[in-house]
mmCIF file of C-alpha atoms and ligand atoms in Angstrom:
data_model
loop_
_atom_site.group_PDB
_atom_site.id
_atom_site.type_symbol
_atom_site.label_atom_id
_atom_site.label_comp_id
_atom_site.label_asym_id
_atom_site.label_seq_id
_atom_site.Cartn_x
_atom_site.Cartn_y
_atom_site.Cartn_z
ATOM 1 C CA MET A 1 100.137 8.877 -66.154
ATOM 2 C CA LYS A 2 97.997 5.972 -67.329
ATOM 3 C CA ASN A 3 96.158 5.865 -64.000
ATOM 4 C CA ILE A 4 94.788 9.430 -64.263
ATOM 5 C CA LYS A 5 90.998 9.587 -63.834
ATOM 6 C CA TYR A 6 90.539 13.190 -62.747
ATOM 7 C CA VAL A 7 91.913 16.368 -64.303
ATOM 8 C CA GLY A 8 91.785 19.591 -62.317
ATOM 9 C CA PHE A 9 92.015 23.068 -63.794
ATOM 10 C CA ASP A 10 92.893 26.353 -62.207
ATOM 11 C CA ALA A 11 90.776 29.187 -63.691
ATOM 12 C CA ASP A 12 92.454 32.622 -63.460
ATOM 13 C CA ASP A 13 95.188 32.883 -66.115
ATOM 14 C CA THR A 14 94.789 29.190 -66.950
ATOM 15 C CA LEU A 15 91.315 29.256 -68.556
ATOM 16 C CA TRP A 16 90.740 33.004 -68.737
ATOM 17 C CA ILE A 17 92.664 36.272 -68.464
ATOM 18 C CA ASN A 18 92.893 37.763 -64.970
ATOM 19 C CA GLU A 19 96.253 39.063 -63.776
ATOM 20 C CA PRO A 20 96.675 41.757 -66.482
ATOM 21 C CA PHE A 21 93.559 43.499 -65.052
ATOM 22 C CA PHE A 22 95.358 43.780 -61.702
ATOM 23 C CA ARG A 23 98.541 45.092 -63.360
ATOM 24 C CA ASP A 24 96.527 47.720 -65.287
ATOM 25 C CA THR A 25 94.620 48.745 -62.162
ATOM 26 C CA GLU A 26 97.864 49.117 -60.196
ATOM 27 C CA LYS A 27 98.983 51.661 -62.807
ATOM 28 C CA ASP A 28 95.644 53.506 -62.555
ATOM 29 C CA PHE A 29 96.015 53.520 -58.766
ATOM 30 C CA LEU A 30 99.531 55.019 -58.967
ATOM 31 C CA ASN A 31 98.181 57.688 -61.345
ATOM 32 C CA ILE A 32 95.698 58.869 -58.694
ATOM 33 C CA PHE A 33 98.710 60.011 -56.627
ATOM 34 C CA PRO A 34 101.130 61.752 -59.022
ATOM 35 C CA GLU A 35 102.721 63.564 -56.052
ATOM 36 C CA LEU A 36 103.911 60.276 -54.499
ATOM 37 C CA ASP A 37 106.913 58.146 -55.443
ATOM 38 C CA SER A 38 105.358 55.375 -57.529
ATOM 39 C CA LYS A 39 107.925 52.747 -56.461
ATOM 40 C CA ILE A 40 107.252 53.379 -52.759
ATOM 41 C CA LEU A 41 103.485 53.365 -53.364
ATOM 42 C CA PHE A 42 103.664 50.177 -55.441
ATOM 43 C CA ASP A 43 105.811 48.319 -52.888
ATOM 44 C CA GLU A 44 103.546 49.393 -50.031
ATOM 45 C CA LEU A 45 100.493 48.181 -51.966
ATOM 46 C CA ASN A 46 102.073 44.776 -52.541
ATOM 47 C CA ASP A 47 103.116 44.421 -48.902
ATOM 48 C CA THR A 48 99.623 45.458 -47.765
ATOM 49 C CA GLU A 49 97.966 42.932 -50.101
ATOM 50 C CA ILE A 50 100.114 40.071 -48.840
ATOM 51 C CA ARG A 51 99.577 41.086 -45.201
ATOM 52 C CA ASN A 52 95.817 41.191 -45.787
ATOM 53 C CA ILE A 53 95.422 37.778 -47.457
ATOM 54 C CA SER A 54 94.962 36.005 -44.140
ATOM 55 C CA ILE A 55 92.098 38.305 -43.091
ATOM 56 C CA TYR A 56 90.445 39.225 -46.435
ATOM 57 C CA GLY A 57 91.431 36.354 -48.733
ATOM 58 C CA TYR A 58 92.157 36.818 -52.456
ATOM 59 C CA GLY A 59 90.328 38.757 -55.142
ATOM 60 C CA ILE A 60 89.220 42.199 -56.196
ATOM 61 C CA LYS A 61 87.376 43.273 -53.028
ATOM 62 C CA SER A 62 90.491 42.553 -50.956
ATOM 63 C CA PHE A 63 92.578 44.391 -53.535
ATOM 64 C CA VAL A 64 90.342 47.486 -53.212
ATOM 65 C CA LEU A 65 90.652 47.433 -49.415
ATOM 66 C CA SER A 66 94.427 47.151 -49.746
ATOM 67 C CA MET A 67 94.547 50.096 -52.182
ATOM 68 C CA LEU A 68 92.498 52.200 -49.721
ATOM 69 C CA GLU A 69 94.715 51.176 -46.804
ATOM 70 C CA THR A 70 97.892 51.963 -48.767
ATOM 71 C CA ALA A 71 96.528 55.338 -49.870
ATOM 72 C CA SER A 72 95.511 56.270 -46.356
ATOM 73 C CA LYS A 73 98.967 55.356 -45.073
ATOM 74 C CA LEU A 74 101.031 57.220 -47.680
ATOM 75 C CA SER A 75 98.879 60.087 -48.959
ATOM 76 C CA LYS A 76 98.531 63.315 -47.012
ATOM 77 C CA ASN A 77 95.547 64.471 -49.060
ATOM 78 C CA LEU A 78 93.246 61.503 -49.464
ATOM 79 C CA ASP A 79 89.943 63.231 -50.209
ATOM 80 C CA ASN A 80 86.523 61.841 -51.162
ATOM 81 C CA ASP A 81 87.301 62.069 -54.878
ATOM 82 C CA LYS A 82 90.380 59.908 -54.490
ATOM 83 C CA VAL A 83 88.568 57.386 -52.297
ATOM 84 C CA ASN A 84 85.795 57.185 -54.908
ATOM 85 C CA SER A 85 88.341 56.792 -57.705
ATOM 86 C CA ILE A 86 89.829 53.772 -55.912
ATOM 87 C CA ILE A 87 86.403 52.230 -55.278
ATOM 88 C CA ASN A 88 85.559 52.738 -58.957
ATOM 89 C CA LEU A 89 88.744 50.989 -60.068
ATOM 90 C CA GLY A 90 87.462 47.910 -58.243
ATOM 91 C CA LYS A 91 83.980 48.165 -59.769
ATOM 92 C CA ILE A 92 85.482 48.447 -63.247
ATOM 93 C CA MET A 93 87.476 45.256 -62.602
ATOM 94 C CA LEU A 94 84.350 43.473 -61.357
ATOM 95 C CA ASN A 95 82.604 44.245 -64.643
ATOM 96 C CA LYS A 96 85.369 43.113 -66.987
ATOM 97 C CA PRO A 97 84.454 40.588 -69.652
ATOM 98 C CA VAL A 98 85.725 37.023 -69.301
ATOM 99 C CA ASP A 99 88.185 36.356 -72.104
ATOM 100 C CA LEU A 100 89.007 32.698 -72.548
ATOM 101 C CA LEU A 101 92.609 31.776 -73.345
ATOM 102 C CA PRO A 102 93.402 30.017 -76.655
ATOM 103 C CA GLY A 103 92.521 26.329 -76.888
ATOM 104 C CA VAL A 104 90.349 26.232 -73.743
ATOM 105 C CA ILE A 105 87.121 25.047 -75.382
ATOM 106 C CA GLU A 106 88.904 22.421 -77.532
ATOM 107 C CA VAL A 107 90.807 21.031 -74.539
ATOM 108 C CA LEU A 108 87.775 20.918 -72.219
ATOM 109 C CA GLU A 109 85.655 19.398 -74.979
ATOM 110 C CA TYR A 110 88.225 16.651 -75.535
ATOM 111 C CA LEU A 111 89.180 15.931 -71.917
ATOM 112 C CA SER A 112 85.624 15.993 -70.560
ATOM 113 C CA GLY A 113 84.883 12.953 -72.701
ATOM 114 C CA LYS A 114 87.712 10.977 -71.094
ATOM 115 C CA TYR A 115 88.105 12.266 -67.528
ATOM 116 C CA LYS A 116 86.129 13.812 -64.720
ATOM 117 C CA LEU A 117 87.095 17.468 -64.783
ATOM 118 C CA PHE A 118 87.534 19.610 -61.663
ATOM 119 C CA LEU A 119 87.622 23.394 -61.555
ATOM 120 C CA LEU A 120 89.609 24.563 -58.561
ATOM 121 C CA THR A 121 90.029 28.278 -58.224
ATOM 122 C CA LYS A 122 90.721 30.604 -55.358
ATOM 123 C CA GLY A 123 89.538 34.140 -54.912
ATOM 124 C CA ASP A 124 86.353 35.924 -54.050
ATOM 125 C CA LEU A 125 83.283 33.659 -54.085
ATOM 126 C CA VAL A 126 80.829 36.071 -55.758
ATOM 127 C CA ASP A 127 83.356 37.272 -58.326
ATOM 128 C CA GLN A 128 84.543 33.785 -59.260
ATOM 129 C CA GLU A 129 80.909 32.689 -59.654
ATOM 130 C CA ARG A 130 80.325 35.695 -61.941
ATOM 131 C CA LYS A 131 83.320 34.806 -64.107
ATOM 132 C CA LEU A 132 82.368 31.159 -64.269
ATOM 133 C CA ARG A 133 78.835 32.065 -65.395
ATOM 134 C CA LYS A 134 80.134 34.515 -67.997
ATOM 135 C CA SER A 135 82.686 31.977 -69.255
ATOM 136 C CA GLY A 136 80.036 29.416 -70.229
ATOM 137 C CA LEU A 137 82.415 26.656 -69.059
ATOM 138 C CA GLU A 138 80.387 25.251 -66.136
ATOM 139 C CA LYS A 139 78.989 22.390 -68.222
ATOM 140 C CA TYR A 140 82.408 20.782 -68.678
ATOM 141 C CA PHE A 141 83.070 20.316 -64.972
ATOM 142 C CA HIS A 142 82.068 17.424 -62.776
ATOM 143 C CA TYR A 143 83.135 19.316 -59.656
ATOM 144 C CA ILE A 144 83.711 23.036 -59.001
ATOM 145 C CA GLU A 145 85.195 24.557 -55.871
ATOM 146 C CA ILE A 146 86.183 28.114 -55.032
ATOM 147 C CA MET A 147 88.867 27.541 -52.433
ATOM 148 C CA SER A 148 90.081 30.074 -49.876
ATOM 149 C CA GLU A 149 93.635 28.734 -50.195
ATOM 150 C CA LYS A 150 95.453 26.272 -52.437
ATOM 151 C CA LYS A 151 97.973 24.664 -50.152
ATOM 152 C CA THR A 152 98.907 20.994 -49.784
ATOM 153 C CA GLU A 153 96.382 20.593 -46.937
ATOM 154 C CA SER A 154 93.668 22.210 -49.079
ATOM 155 C CA TYR A 155 94.170 19.555 -51.762
ATOM 156 C CA LEU A 156 94.420 16.741 -49.199
ATOM 157 C CA ASN A 157 91.070 17.885 -47.776
ATOM 158 C CA LEU A 158 89.579 17.932 -51.266
ATOM 159 C CA PHE A 159 90.831 14.390 -52.048
ATOM 160 C CA ASP A 160 89.482 13.229 -48.730
ATOM 161 C CA LYS A 161 85.974 14.652 -49.111
ATOM 162 C CA THR A 162 85.622 13.671 -52.783
ATOM 163 C CA ASP A 163 87.064 10.221 -52.062
ATOM 164 C CA ILE A 164 89.767 10.569 -54.707
ATOM 165 C CA ASN A 165 93.050 8.697 -54.812
ATOM 166 C CA PRO A 166 95.646 11.490 -55.352
ATOM 167 C CA ALA A 167 97.637 9.201 -57.680
ATOM 168 C CA GLU A 168 94.672 9.425 -60.091
ATOM 169 C CA PHE A 169 94.542 13.218 -60.042
ATOM 170 C CA LEU A 170 96.333 15.668 -62.320
ATOM 171 C CA MET A 171 96.135 19.438 -61.876
ATOM 172 C CA ILE A 172 96.869 22.065 -64.540
ATOM 173 C CA GLY A 173 97.533 25.696 -63.713
ATOM 174 C CA ASN A 174 99.621 28.804 -64.212
ATOM 175 C CA SER A 175 100.818 29.033 -60.601
ATOM 176 C CA LEU A 176 103.553 26.658 -59.482
ATOM 177 C CA LYS A 177 102.908 27.737 -55.905
ATOM 178 C CA SER A 178 99.132 27.217 -55.870
ATOM 179 C CA ASP A 179 98.300 24.735 -58.641
ATOM 180 C CA VAL A 180 101.329 22.515 -59.177
ATOM 181 C CA VAL A 181 103.651 22.033 -56.202
ATOM 182 C CA PRO A 182 100.959 21.504 -53.499
ATOM 183 C CA VAL A 183 99.145 18.922 -55.677
ATOM 184 C CA ILE A 184 102.360 16.956 -56.231
ATOM 185 C CA ARG A 185 103.092 17.145 -52.481
ATOM 186 C CA ALA A 186 99.564 15.831 -51.862
ATOM 187 C CA GLY A 187 100.369 12.794 -54.044
ATOM 188 C CA GLY A 188 99.035 13.886 -57.434
ATOM 189 C CA TYR A 189 100.463 15.115 -60.721
ATOM 190 C CA GLY A 190 101.053 18.768 -61.583
ATOM 191 C CA VAL A 191 101.235 20.427 -64.979
ATOM 192 C CA HIS A 192 102.517 23.988 -65.159
ATOM 193 C CA ILE A 193 101.335 26.211 -67.976
ATOM 194 C CA PRO A 194 103.051 29.580 -67.462
ATOM 195 C CA PHE A 195 101.152 32.785 -68.149
ATOM 196 C CA HIS A 196 103.086 35.914 -69.159
ATOM 197 C CA THR A 197 102.189 37.776 -65.958
ATOM 198 C CA THR A 198 102.394 36.252 -62.491
ATOM 199 C CA TRP A 199 101.730 38.054 -59.233
ATOM 200 C CA VAL A 200 104.941 38.184 -57.142
ATOM 201 C CA HIS A 201 103.140 36.386 -54.341
ATOM 202 C CA GLU A 202 102.539 33.389 -56.642
ATOM 203 C CA GLU A 203 106.198 33.050 -57.644
ATOM 204 C CA ILE A 204 108.291 30.197 -56.316
ATOM 205 C CA ASP A 205 111.942 29.223 -56.195
ATOM 206 C CA GLU A 206 112.848 26.698 -58.942
ATOM 207 C CA LYS A 207 114.481 24.462 -56.313
ATOM 208 C CA ASP A 208 111.111 23.989 -54.599
ATOM 209 C CA ILE A 209 109.645 22.210 -57.625
ATOM 210 C CA PRO A 210 109.445 18.448 -56.999
ATOM 211 C CA GLU A 211 111.215 16.367 -59.641
ATOM 212 C CA ARG A 212 108.629 13.634 -59.905
ATOM 213 C CA ASN A 213 105.117 13.983 -61.288
ATOM 214 C CA TYR A 214 105.920 17.463 -62.608
ATOM 215 C CA TYR A 215 105.366 18.556 -66.212
ATOM 216 C CA LYS A 216 105.526 21.873 -68.007
ATOM 217 C CA ILE A 217 103.701 22.822 -71.185
ATOM 218 C CA SER A 218 103.695 26.107 -73.065
ATOM 219 C CA ASN A 219 100.398 25.653 -74.869
ATOM 220 C CA LEU A 220 97.197 24.347 -73.274
ATOM 221 C CA LEU A 221 96.542 22.130 -76.305
ATOM 222 C CA ASP A 222 99.724 20.185 -75.424
ATOM 223 C CA ILE A 223 97.893 18.646 -72.452
ATOM 224 C CA VAL A 224 96.139 16.354 -74.903
ATOM 225 C CA THR A 225 99.469 14.705 -75.780
ATOM 226 C CA LEU A 226 100.404 14.315 -72.096
ATOM 227 C CA VAL A 227 97.371 12.406 -70.776
HETATM 228 MG MG1 MG B 301 95.767 31.069 -61.843
#
């Protein structure tokens, strides 16, 4: 990896905590409908979210719309109070503090002196901007993009417009599907740092992980020994 000049970071669950807020909110959502089978409600919510990605994208606002759609499909008594409870769940999420994961400042401090750092996150534009501002991490990044998708073509487009040779780019993130595999397929290096909670939609079959240019670390600080 001697040729690396650029290091990209995912944000949600790589630099700061995100997914546990969704897991907690799912439980709160199920609790609004004690009369319904929670497994059926949960599965319907997940299916609705995945179906809606292509029209709403990722993030909390889309999640709220999917909760409302699921409730309206399965509940026979969806009244104003319940609708408001769901909307409030989303507003609570949008006001959560940004809690940085261990080692983030040390790693960014160290790497920003040696490489050009990229922040590549997907999700809702306004919400990701809010989190970035609250995180205080903007100053470490040479380039920041809130992407609508993180597929191989998305990274190829990024390399093209920023005039980057993929062989000089390394990406670190908690999602094999969004942060690691597509970057390796686009010609770069991918480092997986698993987080304890991963959304089912972000999971990937082990056999789909390319053998070359792939690394796995369990602690963010370990990246310093890799590059
Ligand atoms: Mg992530």
